[in-house]
Coordinates of N, CA and C and ligand atoms in Angstrom, one line a residue:
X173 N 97.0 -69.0 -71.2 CA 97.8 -67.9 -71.8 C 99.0 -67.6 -70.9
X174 N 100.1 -67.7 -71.7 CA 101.5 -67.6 -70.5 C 102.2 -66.3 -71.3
X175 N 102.8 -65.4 -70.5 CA 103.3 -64.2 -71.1 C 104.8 -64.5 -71.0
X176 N 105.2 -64.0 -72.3 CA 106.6 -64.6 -72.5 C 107.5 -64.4 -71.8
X177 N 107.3 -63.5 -70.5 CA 108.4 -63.5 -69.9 C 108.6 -64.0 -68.9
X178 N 107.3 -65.0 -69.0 CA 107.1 -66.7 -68.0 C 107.9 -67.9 -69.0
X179 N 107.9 -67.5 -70.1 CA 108.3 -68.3 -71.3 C 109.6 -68.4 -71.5
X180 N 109.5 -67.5 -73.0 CA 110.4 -67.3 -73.9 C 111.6 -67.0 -73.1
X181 N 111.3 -65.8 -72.0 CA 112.3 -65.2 -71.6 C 112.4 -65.4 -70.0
X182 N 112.1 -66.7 -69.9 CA 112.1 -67.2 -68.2 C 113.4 -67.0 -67.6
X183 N 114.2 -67.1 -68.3 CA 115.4 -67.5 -67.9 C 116.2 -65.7 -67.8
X184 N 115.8 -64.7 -68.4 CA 115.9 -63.3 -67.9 C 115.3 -62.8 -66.9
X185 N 113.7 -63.3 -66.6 CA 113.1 -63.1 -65.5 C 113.8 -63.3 -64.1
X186 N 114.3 -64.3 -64.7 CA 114.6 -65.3 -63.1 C 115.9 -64.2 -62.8
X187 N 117.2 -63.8 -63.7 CA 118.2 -62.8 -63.3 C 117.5 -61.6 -62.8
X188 N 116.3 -61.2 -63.3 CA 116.1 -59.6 -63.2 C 115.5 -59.8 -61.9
X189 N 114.6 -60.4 -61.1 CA 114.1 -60.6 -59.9 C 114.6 -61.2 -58.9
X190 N 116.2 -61.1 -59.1 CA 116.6 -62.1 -58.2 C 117.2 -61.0 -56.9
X191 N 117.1 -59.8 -57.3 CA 117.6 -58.9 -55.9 C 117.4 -57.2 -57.0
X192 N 115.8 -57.0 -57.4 CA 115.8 -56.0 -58.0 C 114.5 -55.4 -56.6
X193 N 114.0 -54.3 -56.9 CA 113.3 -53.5 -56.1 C 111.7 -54.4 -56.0
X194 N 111.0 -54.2 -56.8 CA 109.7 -54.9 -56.5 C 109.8 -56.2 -55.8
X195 N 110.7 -57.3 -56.3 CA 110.5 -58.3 -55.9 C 111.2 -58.6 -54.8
X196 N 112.5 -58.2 -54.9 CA 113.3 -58.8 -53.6 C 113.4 -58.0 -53.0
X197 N 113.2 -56.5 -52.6 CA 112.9 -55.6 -51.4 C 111.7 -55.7 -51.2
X198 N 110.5 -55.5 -51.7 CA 109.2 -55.5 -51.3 C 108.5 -56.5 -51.3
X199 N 108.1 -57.4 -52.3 CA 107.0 -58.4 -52.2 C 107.4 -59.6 -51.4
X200 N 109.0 -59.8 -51.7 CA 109.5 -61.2 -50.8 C 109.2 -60.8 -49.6
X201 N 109.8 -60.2 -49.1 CA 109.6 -59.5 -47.5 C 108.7 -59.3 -47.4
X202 N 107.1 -58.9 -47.9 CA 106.3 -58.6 -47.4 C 105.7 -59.8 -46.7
X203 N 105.4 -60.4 -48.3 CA 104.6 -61.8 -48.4 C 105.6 -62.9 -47.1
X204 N 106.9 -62.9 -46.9 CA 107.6 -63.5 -46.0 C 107.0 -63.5 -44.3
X205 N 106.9 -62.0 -44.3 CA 106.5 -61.4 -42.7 C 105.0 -62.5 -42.7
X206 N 104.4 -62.7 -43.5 CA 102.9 -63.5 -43.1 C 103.1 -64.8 -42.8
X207 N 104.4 -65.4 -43.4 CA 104.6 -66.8 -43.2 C 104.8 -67.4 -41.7
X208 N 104.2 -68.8 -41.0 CA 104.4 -69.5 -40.3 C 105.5 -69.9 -39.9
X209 N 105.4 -70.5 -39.0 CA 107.7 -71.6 -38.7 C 107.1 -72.3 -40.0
X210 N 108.1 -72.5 -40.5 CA 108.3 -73.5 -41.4 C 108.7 -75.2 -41.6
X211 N 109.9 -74.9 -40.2 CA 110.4 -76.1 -40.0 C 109.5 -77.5 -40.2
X212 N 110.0 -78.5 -40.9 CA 109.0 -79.6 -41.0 C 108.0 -79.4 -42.0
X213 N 107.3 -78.1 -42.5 CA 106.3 -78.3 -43.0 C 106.1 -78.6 -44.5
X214 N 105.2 -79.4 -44.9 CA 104.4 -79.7 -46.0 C 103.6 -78.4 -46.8
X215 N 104.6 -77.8 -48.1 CA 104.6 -76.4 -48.4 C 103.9 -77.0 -49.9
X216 N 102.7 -76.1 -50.7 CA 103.4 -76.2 -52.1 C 103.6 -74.6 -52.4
X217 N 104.2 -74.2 -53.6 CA 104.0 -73.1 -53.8 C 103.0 -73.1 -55.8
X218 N 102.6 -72.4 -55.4 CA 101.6 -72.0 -56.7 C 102.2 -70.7 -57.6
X219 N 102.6 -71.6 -58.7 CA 102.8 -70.8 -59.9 C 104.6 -69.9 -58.9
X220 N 105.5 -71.4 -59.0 CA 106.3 -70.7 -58.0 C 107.7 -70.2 -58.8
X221 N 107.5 -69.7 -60.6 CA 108.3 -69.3 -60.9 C 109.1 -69.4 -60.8
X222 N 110.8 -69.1 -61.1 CA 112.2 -69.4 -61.3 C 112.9 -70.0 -60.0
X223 N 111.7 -70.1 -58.8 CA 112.1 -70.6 -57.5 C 112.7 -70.2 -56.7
X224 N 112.8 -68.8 -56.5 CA 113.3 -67.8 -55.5 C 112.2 -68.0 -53.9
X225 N 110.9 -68.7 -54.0 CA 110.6 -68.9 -52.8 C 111.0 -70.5 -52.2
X226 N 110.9 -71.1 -53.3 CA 111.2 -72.5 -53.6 C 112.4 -72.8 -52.6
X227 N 113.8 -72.1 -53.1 CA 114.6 -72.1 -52.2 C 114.5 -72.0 -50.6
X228 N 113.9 -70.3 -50.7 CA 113.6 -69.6 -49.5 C 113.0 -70.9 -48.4
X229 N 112.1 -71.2 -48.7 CA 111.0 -72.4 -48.3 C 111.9 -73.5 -47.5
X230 N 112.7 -74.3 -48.2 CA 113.9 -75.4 -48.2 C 114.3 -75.0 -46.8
X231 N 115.0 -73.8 -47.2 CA 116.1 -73.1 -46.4 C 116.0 -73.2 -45.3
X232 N 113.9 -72.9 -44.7 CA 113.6 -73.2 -43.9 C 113.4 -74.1 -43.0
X233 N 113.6 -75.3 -43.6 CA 113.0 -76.4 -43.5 C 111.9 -76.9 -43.8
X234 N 111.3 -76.8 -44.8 CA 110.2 -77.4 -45.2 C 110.1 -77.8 -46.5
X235 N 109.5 -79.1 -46.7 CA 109.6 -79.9 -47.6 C 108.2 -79.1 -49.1
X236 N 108.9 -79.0 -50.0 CA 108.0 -78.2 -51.0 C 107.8 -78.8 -52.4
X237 N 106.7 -78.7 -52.8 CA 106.4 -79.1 -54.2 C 105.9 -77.7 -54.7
X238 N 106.4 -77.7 -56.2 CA 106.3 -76.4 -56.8 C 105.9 -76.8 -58.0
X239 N 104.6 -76.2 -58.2 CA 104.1 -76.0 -59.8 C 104.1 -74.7 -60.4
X240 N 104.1 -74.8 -61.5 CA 104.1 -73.4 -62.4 C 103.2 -73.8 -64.0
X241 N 102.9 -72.5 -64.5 CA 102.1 -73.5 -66.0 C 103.6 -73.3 -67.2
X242 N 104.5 -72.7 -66.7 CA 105.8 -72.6 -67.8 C 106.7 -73.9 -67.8
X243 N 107.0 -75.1 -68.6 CA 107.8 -76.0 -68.1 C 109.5 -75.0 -68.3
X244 N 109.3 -73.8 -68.6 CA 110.5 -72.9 -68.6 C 111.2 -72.8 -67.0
X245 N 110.1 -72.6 -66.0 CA 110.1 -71.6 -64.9 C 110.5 -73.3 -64.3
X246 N 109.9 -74.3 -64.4 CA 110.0 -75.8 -63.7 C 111.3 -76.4 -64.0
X247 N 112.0 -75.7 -65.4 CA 113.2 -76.4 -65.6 C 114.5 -75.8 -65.0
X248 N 113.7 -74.0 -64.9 CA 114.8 -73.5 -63.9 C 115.3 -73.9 -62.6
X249 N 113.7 -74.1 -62.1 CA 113.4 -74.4 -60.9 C 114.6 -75.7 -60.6
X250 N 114.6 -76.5 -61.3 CA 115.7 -77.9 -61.3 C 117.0 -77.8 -61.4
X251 N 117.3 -76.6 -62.2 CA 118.5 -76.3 -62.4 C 119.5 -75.8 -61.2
X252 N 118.3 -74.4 -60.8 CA 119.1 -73.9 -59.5 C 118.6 -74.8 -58.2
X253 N 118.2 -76.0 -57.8 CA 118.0 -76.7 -56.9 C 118.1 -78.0 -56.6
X254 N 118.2 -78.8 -58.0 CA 118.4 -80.1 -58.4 C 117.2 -80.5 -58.5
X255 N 117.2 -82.1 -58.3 CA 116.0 -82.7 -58.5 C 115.6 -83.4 -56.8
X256 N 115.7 -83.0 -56.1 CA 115.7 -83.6 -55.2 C 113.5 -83.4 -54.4
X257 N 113.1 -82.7 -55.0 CA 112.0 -82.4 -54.9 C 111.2 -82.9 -56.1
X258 N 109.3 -82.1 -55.4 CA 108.4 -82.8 -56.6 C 108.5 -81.2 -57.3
X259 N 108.6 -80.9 -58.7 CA 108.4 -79.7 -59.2 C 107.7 -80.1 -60.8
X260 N 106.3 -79.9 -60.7 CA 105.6 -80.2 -61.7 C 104.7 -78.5 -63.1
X261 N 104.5 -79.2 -64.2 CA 103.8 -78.0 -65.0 C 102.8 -78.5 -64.8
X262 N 101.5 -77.2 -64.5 CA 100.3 -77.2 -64.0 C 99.6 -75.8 -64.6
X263 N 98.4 -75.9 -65.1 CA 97.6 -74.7 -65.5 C 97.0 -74.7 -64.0
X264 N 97.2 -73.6 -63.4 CA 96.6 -73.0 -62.5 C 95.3 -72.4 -62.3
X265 N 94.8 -72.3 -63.4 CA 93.4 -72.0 -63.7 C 92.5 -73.3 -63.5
X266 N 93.3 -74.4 -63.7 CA 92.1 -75.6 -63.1 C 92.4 -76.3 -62.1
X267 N 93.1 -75.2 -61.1 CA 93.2 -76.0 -59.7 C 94.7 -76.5 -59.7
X268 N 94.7 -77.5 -58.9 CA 96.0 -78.5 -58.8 C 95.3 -80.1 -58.3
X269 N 94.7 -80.5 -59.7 CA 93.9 -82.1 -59.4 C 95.1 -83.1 -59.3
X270 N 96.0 -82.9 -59.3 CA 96.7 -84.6 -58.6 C 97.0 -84.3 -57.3
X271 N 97.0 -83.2 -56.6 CA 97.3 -83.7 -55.3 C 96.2 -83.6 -54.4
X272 N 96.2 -84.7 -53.1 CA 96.0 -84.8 -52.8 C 94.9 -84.3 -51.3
X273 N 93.9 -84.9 -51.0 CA 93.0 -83.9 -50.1 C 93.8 -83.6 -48.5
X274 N 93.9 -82.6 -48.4 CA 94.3 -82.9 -46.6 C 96.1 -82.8 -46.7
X275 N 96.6 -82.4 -47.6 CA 98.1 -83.1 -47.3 C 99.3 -81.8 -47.1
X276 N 98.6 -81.0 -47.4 CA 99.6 -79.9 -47.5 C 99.4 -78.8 -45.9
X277 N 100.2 -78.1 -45.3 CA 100.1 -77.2 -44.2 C 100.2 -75.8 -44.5
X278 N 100.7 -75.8 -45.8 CA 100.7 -74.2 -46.1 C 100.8 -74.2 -48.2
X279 N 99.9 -73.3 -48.9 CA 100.6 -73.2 -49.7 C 100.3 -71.2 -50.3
X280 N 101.5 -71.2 -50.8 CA 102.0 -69.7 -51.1 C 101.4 -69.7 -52.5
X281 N 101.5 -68.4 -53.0 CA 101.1 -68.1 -54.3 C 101.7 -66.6 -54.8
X282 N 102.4 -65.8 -54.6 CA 102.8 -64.7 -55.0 C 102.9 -64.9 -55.9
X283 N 102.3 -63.6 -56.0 CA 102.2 -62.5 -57.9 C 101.9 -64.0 -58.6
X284 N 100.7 -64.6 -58.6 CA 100.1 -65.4 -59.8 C 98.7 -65.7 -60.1
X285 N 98.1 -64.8 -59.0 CA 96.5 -64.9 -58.7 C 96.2 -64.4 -60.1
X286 N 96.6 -62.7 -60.2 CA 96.1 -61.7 -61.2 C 96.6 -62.3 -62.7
X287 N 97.0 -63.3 -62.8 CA 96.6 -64.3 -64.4 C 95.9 -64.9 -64.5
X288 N 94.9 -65.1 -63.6 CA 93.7 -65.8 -63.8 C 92.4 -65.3 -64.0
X289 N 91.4 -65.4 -64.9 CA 90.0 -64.9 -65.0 C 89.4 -64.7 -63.6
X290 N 89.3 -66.2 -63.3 CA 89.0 -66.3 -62.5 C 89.4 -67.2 -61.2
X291 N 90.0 -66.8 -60.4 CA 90.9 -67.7 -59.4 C 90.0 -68.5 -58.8
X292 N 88.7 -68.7 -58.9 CA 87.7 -69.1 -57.6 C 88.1 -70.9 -57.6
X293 N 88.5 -71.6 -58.8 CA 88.6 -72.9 -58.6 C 89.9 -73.7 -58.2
X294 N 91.0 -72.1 -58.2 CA 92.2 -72.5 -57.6 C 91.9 -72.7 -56.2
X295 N 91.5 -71.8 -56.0 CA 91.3 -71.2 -54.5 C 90.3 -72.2 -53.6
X296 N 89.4 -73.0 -54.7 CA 88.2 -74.3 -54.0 C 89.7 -75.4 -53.7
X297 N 90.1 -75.5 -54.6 CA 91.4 -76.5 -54.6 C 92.5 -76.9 -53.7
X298 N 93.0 -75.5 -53.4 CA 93.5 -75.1 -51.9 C 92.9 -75.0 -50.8
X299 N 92.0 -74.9 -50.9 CA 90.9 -75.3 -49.7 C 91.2 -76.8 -49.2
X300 N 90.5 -77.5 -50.9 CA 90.8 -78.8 -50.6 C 92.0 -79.8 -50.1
X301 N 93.3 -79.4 -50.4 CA 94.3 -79.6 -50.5 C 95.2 -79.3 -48.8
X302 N 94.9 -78.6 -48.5 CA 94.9 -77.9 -46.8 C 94.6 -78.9 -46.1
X303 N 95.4 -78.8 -45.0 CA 95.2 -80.1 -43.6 C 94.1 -78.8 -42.9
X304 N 93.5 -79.6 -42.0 CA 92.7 -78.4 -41.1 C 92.6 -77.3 -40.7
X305 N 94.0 -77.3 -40.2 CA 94.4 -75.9 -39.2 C 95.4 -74.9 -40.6
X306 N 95.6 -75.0 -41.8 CA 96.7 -75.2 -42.8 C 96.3 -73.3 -43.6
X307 N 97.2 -73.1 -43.7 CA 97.5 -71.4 -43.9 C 97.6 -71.6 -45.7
X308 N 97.0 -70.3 -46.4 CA 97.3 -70.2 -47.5 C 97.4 -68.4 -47.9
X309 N 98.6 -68.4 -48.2 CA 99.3 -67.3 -48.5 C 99.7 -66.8 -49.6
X310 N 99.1 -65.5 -49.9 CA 99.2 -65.3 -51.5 C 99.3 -63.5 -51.4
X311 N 99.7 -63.1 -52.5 CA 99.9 -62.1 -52.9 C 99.6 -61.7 -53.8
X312 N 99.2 -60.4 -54.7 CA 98.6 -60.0 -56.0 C 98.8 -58.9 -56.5
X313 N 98.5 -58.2 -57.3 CA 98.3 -56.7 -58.1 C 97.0 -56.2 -56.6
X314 N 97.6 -54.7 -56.4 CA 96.6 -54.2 -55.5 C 95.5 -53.7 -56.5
X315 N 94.1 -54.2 -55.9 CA 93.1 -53.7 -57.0 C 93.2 -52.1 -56.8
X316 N 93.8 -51.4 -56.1 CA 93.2 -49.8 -56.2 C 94.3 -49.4 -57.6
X317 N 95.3 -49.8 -57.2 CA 96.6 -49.3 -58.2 C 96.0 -50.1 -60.2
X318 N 95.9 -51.5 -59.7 CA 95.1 -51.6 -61.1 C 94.2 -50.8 -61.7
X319 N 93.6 -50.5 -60.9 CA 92.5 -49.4 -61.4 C 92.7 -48.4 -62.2
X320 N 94.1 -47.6 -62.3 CA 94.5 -46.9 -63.3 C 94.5 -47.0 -64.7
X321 N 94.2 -48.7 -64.6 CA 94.4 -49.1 -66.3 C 93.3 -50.2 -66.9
X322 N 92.2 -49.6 -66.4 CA 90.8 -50.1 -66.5 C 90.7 -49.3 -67.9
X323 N 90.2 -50.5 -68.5 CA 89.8 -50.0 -70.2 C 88.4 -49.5 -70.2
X324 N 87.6 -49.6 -69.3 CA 86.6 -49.4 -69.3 C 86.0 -48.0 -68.0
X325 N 86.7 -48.1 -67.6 CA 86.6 -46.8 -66.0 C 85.3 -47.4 -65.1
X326 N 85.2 -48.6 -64.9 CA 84.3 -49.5 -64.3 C 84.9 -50.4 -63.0
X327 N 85.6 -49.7 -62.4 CA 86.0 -50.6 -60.9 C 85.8 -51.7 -61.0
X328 N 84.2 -52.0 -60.8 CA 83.5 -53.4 -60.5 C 83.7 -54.2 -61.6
X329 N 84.2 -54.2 -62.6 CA 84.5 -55.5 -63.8 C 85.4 -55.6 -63.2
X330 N 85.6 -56.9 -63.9 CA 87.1 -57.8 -64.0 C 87.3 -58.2 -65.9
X331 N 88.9 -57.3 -65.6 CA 88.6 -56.9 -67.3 C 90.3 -57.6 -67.5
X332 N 90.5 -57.8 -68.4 CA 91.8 -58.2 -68.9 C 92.5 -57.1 -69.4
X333 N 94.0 -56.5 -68.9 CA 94.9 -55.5 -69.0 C 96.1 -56.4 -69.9
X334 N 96.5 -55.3 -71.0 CA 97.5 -55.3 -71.5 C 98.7 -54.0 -71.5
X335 N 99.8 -54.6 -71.5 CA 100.5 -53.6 -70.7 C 101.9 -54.2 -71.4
X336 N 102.9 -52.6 -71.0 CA 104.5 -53.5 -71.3 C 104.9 -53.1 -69.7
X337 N 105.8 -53.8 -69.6 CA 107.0 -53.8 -68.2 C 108.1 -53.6 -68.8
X338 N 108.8 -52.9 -67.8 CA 110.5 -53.2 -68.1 C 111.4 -54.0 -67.3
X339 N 110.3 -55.0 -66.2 CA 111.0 -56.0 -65.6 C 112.4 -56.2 -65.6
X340 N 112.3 -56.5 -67.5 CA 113.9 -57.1 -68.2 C 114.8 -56.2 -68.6
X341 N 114.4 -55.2 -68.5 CA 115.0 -54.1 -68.7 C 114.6 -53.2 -70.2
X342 N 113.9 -54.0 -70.8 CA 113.3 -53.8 -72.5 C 111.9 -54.1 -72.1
X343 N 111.4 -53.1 -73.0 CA 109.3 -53.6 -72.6 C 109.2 -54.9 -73.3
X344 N 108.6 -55.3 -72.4 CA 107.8 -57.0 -72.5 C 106.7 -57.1 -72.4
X345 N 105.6 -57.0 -73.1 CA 103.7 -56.9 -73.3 C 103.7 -58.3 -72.4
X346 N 102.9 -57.9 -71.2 CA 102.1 -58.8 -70.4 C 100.8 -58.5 -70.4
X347 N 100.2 -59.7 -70.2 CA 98.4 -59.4 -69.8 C 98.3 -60.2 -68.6
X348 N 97.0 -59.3 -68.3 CA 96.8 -60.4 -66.9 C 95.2 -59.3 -66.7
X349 N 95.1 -59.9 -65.5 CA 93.3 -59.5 -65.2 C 93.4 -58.4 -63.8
X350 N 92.4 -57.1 -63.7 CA 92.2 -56.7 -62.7 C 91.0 -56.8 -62.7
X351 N 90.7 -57.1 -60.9 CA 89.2 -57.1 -60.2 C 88.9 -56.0 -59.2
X352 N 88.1 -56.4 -59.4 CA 87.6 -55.5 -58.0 C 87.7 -55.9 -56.4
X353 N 88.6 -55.2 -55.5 CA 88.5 -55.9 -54.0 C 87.8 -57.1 -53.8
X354 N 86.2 -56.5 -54.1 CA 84.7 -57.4 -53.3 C 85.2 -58.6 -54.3
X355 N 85.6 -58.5 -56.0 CA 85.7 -60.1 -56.4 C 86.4 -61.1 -55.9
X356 N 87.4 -60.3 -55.6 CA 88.6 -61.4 -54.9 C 88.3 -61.8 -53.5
X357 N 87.3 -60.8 -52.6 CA 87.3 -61.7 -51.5 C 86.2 -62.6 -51.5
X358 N 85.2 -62.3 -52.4 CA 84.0 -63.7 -53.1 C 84.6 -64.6 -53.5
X359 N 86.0 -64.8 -54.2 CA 86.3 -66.3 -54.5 C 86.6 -66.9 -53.6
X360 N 87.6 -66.0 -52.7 CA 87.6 -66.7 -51.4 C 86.7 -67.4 -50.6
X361 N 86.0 -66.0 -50.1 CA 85.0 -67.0 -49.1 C 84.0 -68.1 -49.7
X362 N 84.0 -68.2 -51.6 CA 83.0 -68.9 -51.9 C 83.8 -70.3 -52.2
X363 N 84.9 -70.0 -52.1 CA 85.9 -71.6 -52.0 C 86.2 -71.8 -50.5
X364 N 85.7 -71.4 -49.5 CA 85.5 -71.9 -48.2 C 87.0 -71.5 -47.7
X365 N 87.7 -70.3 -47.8 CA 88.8 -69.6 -47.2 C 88.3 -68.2 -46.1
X366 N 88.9 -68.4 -45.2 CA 89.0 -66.8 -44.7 C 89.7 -65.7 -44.3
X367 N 89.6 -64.7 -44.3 CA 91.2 -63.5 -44.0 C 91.5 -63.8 -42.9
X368 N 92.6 -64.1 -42.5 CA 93.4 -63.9 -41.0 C 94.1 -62.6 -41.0
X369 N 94.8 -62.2 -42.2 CA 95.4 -60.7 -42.0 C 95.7 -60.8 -43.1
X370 N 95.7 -58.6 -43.3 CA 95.7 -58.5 -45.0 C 97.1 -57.4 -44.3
X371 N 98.0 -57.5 -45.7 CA 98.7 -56.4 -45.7 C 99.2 -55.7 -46.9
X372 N 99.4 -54.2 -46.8 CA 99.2 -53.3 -48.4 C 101.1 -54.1 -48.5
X373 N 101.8 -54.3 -47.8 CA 103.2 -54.7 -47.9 C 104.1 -53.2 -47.8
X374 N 105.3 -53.7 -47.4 CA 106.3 -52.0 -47.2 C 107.5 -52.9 -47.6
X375 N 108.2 -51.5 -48.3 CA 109.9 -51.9 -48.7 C 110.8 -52.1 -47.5
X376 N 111.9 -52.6 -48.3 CA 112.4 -53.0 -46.9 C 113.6 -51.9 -46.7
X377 N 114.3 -51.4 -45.8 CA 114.9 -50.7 -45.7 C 116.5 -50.5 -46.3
X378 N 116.8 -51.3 -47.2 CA 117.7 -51.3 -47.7 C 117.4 -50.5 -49.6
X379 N 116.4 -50.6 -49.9 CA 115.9 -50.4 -50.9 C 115.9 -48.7 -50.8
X380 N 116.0 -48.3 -49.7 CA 115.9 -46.1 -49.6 C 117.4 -45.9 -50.0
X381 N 118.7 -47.1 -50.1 CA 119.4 -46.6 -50.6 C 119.8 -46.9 -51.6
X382 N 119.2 -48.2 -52.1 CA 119.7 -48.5 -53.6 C 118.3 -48.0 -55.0
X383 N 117.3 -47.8 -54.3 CA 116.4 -47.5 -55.4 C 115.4 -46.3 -54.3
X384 N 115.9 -44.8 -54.4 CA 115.2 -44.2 -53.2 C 113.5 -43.5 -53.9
X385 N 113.7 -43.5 -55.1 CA 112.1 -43.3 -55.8 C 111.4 -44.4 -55.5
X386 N 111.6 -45.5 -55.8 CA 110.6 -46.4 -55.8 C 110.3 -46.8 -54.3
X387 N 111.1 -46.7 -53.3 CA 111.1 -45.9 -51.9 C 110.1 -45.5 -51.6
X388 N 110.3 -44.3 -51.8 CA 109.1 -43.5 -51.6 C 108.0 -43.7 -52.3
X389 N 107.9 -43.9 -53.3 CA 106.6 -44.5 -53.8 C 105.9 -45.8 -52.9
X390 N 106.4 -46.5 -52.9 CA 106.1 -47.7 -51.9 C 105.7 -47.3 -50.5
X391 N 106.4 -46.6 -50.3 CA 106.1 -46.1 -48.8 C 105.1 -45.4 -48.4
X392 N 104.3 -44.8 -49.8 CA 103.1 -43.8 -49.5 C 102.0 -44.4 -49.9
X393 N 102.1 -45.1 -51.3 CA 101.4 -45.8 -51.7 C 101.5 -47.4 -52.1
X394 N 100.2 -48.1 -51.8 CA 100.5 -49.4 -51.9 C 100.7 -49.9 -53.1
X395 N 101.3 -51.3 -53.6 CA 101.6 -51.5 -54.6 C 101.2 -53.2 -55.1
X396 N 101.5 -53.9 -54.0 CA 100.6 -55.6 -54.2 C 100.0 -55.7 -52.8
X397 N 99.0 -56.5 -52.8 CA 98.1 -57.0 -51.6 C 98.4 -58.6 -51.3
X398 N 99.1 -58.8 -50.1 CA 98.8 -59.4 -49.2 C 98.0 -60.0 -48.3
X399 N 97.7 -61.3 -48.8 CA 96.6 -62.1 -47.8 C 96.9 -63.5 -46.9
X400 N 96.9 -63.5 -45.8 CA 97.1 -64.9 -45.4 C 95.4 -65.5 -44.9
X401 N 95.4 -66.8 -45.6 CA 93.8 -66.9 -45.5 C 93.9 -68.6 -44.3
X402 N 93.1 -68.5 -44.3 CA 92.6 -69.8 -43.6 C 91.1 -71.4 -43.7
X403 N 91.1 -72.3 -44.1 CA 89.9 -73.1 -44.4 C 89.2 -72.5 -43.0
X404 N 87.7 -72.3 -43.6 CA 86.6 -71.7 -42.3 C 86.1 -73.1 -41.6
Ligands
LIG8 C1 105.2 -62.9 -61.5 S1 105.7 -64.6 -61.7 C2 105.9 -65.0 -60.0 C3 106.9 -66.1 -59.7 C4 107.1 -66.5 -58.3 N1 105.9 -66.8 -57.6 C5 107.8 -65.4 -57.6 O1 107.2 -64.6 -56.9 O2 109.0 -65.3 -57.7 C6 104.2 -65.4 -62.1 C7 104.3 -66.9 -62.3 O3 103.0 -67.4 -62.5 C8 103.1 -68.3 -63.5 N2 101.7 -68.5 -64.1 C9 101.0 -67.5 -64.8 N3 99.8 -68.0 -65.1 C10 99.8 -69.3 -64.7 C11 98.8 -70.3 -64.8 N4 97.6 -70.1 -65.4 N5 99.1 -71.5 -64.3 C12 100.3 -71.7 -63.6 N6 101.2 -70.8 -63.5 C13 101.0 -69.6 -64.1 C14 104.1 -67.8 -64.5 O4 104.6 -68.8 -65.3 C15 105.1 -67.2 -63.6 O5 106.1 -68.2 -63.3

């Protein structure tokens, strides 16, 4: 299940996040501060949408393959970068089976966990896919703040939310899943990952003058969760 504004309307997503408040003051930066040198390394990014890390990544020096399940978000991805990389469509929900065991040093995943039932066979996958010492970095919907829109008033499920956004500036019905803390860190450790450091994430300081509510909202309370994990 892809929500159309991975779809239909990829190509608005990709304008509206390219320097708006959630994503390019907060989550980039946050999710960024966890990241390693980059130079040289062997990156993928998971479910790497219109390729605003995609770039970022490059920039660094590091060589990156990017999948996503939208061949929308992959065509972007070619557009604004060329072809000079591997950028493939992938359902995320069953892993990433063509690549290879051992080969990657780092791979990212912002904002793409919370579309899956159940992430546990991504997460065995990236395990697999990790060189030894190899970091995996991801970000998500913070379970406390999901919690507001539990259909059920049951923390401990993992329930599928339907919702609109105004990302695009017009409401856009998305679904996606909230869990509970303890589920997310069970797929983890049961796909053989562990926490090295969690962070609630903070705006970045240019965002108190161009968007000063969402500011302070961010600043008092958290909004995505932050994990950089490691093979045990
Ligand atoms: C919120 S966007 C994040 C994009 C990018 N990571 C970023 O932060 O700019 C979520 C992305 O996850 C992708 N996605 C959602 N469900 C997926 C699935 N089951 N398999 C692969 N990609 C998926 C969407 O197509 C979309 O590009």
């Amino acid at each position: 299940m892809l929500n159309p504004m991975y779809s239909q309307y990829a190509a608005e997503y990709a304008a509206a996040i390219q320097d708006n408040s959630y994503n390019a003051h907060y989550e980039r930066p946050s999710l960024c501060a966890l990241l390693p040198e980059l130079q040289g390394k062997r990156v993928i990014d998971l479910g790497c949408g219109p390729g605003e890390y995609v770039a970022y990544l490059m920039s660094q020096g590091a060589t990156v393959t990017a999948v996503d399940g939208s061949a929308d978000m992959i065509a972007l991805v070619h557009q604004k970068l060329g072809n000079p990389f591997n950028a493939y469509v992938q359902d995320l929900a069953q892993g990433v089976p063509d690549e290879a065991d051992q080969s990657f040093d780092l791979a990212v995943c912002p904002l793409m966990v919370h579309y899956l039932e159940d992430p546990t066979p991504l997460f065995r996958d990236v395990k697999r896919i990790l060189k030894p010492e190899g970091l995996f970095v991801f970000s998500t919907h913070h379970p406390f703040v999901d919690y507001q829109f539990s259909p059920s008033g049951n923390y401990f499920l993992t329930e599928k939310i339907v919702d609109e956004w105004d990302t695009l500036g017009k409401p856009t019905r998305v679904e996606y899943f909230r869990r509970p803390l303890s589920a997310l860190m069970r797929s983890l450790t049961d796909a053989g990952l562990c926490v090295l450091e969690m962070s609630e994430g903070r705006p970045d300081e240019q965002m108190q003058e161009t968007d000063p509510q969402s500011y302070r909202k961010l600043s008092t309370a958290p909004g995505f969760l932050f994990l950089k994990c490691q093979v045990m």
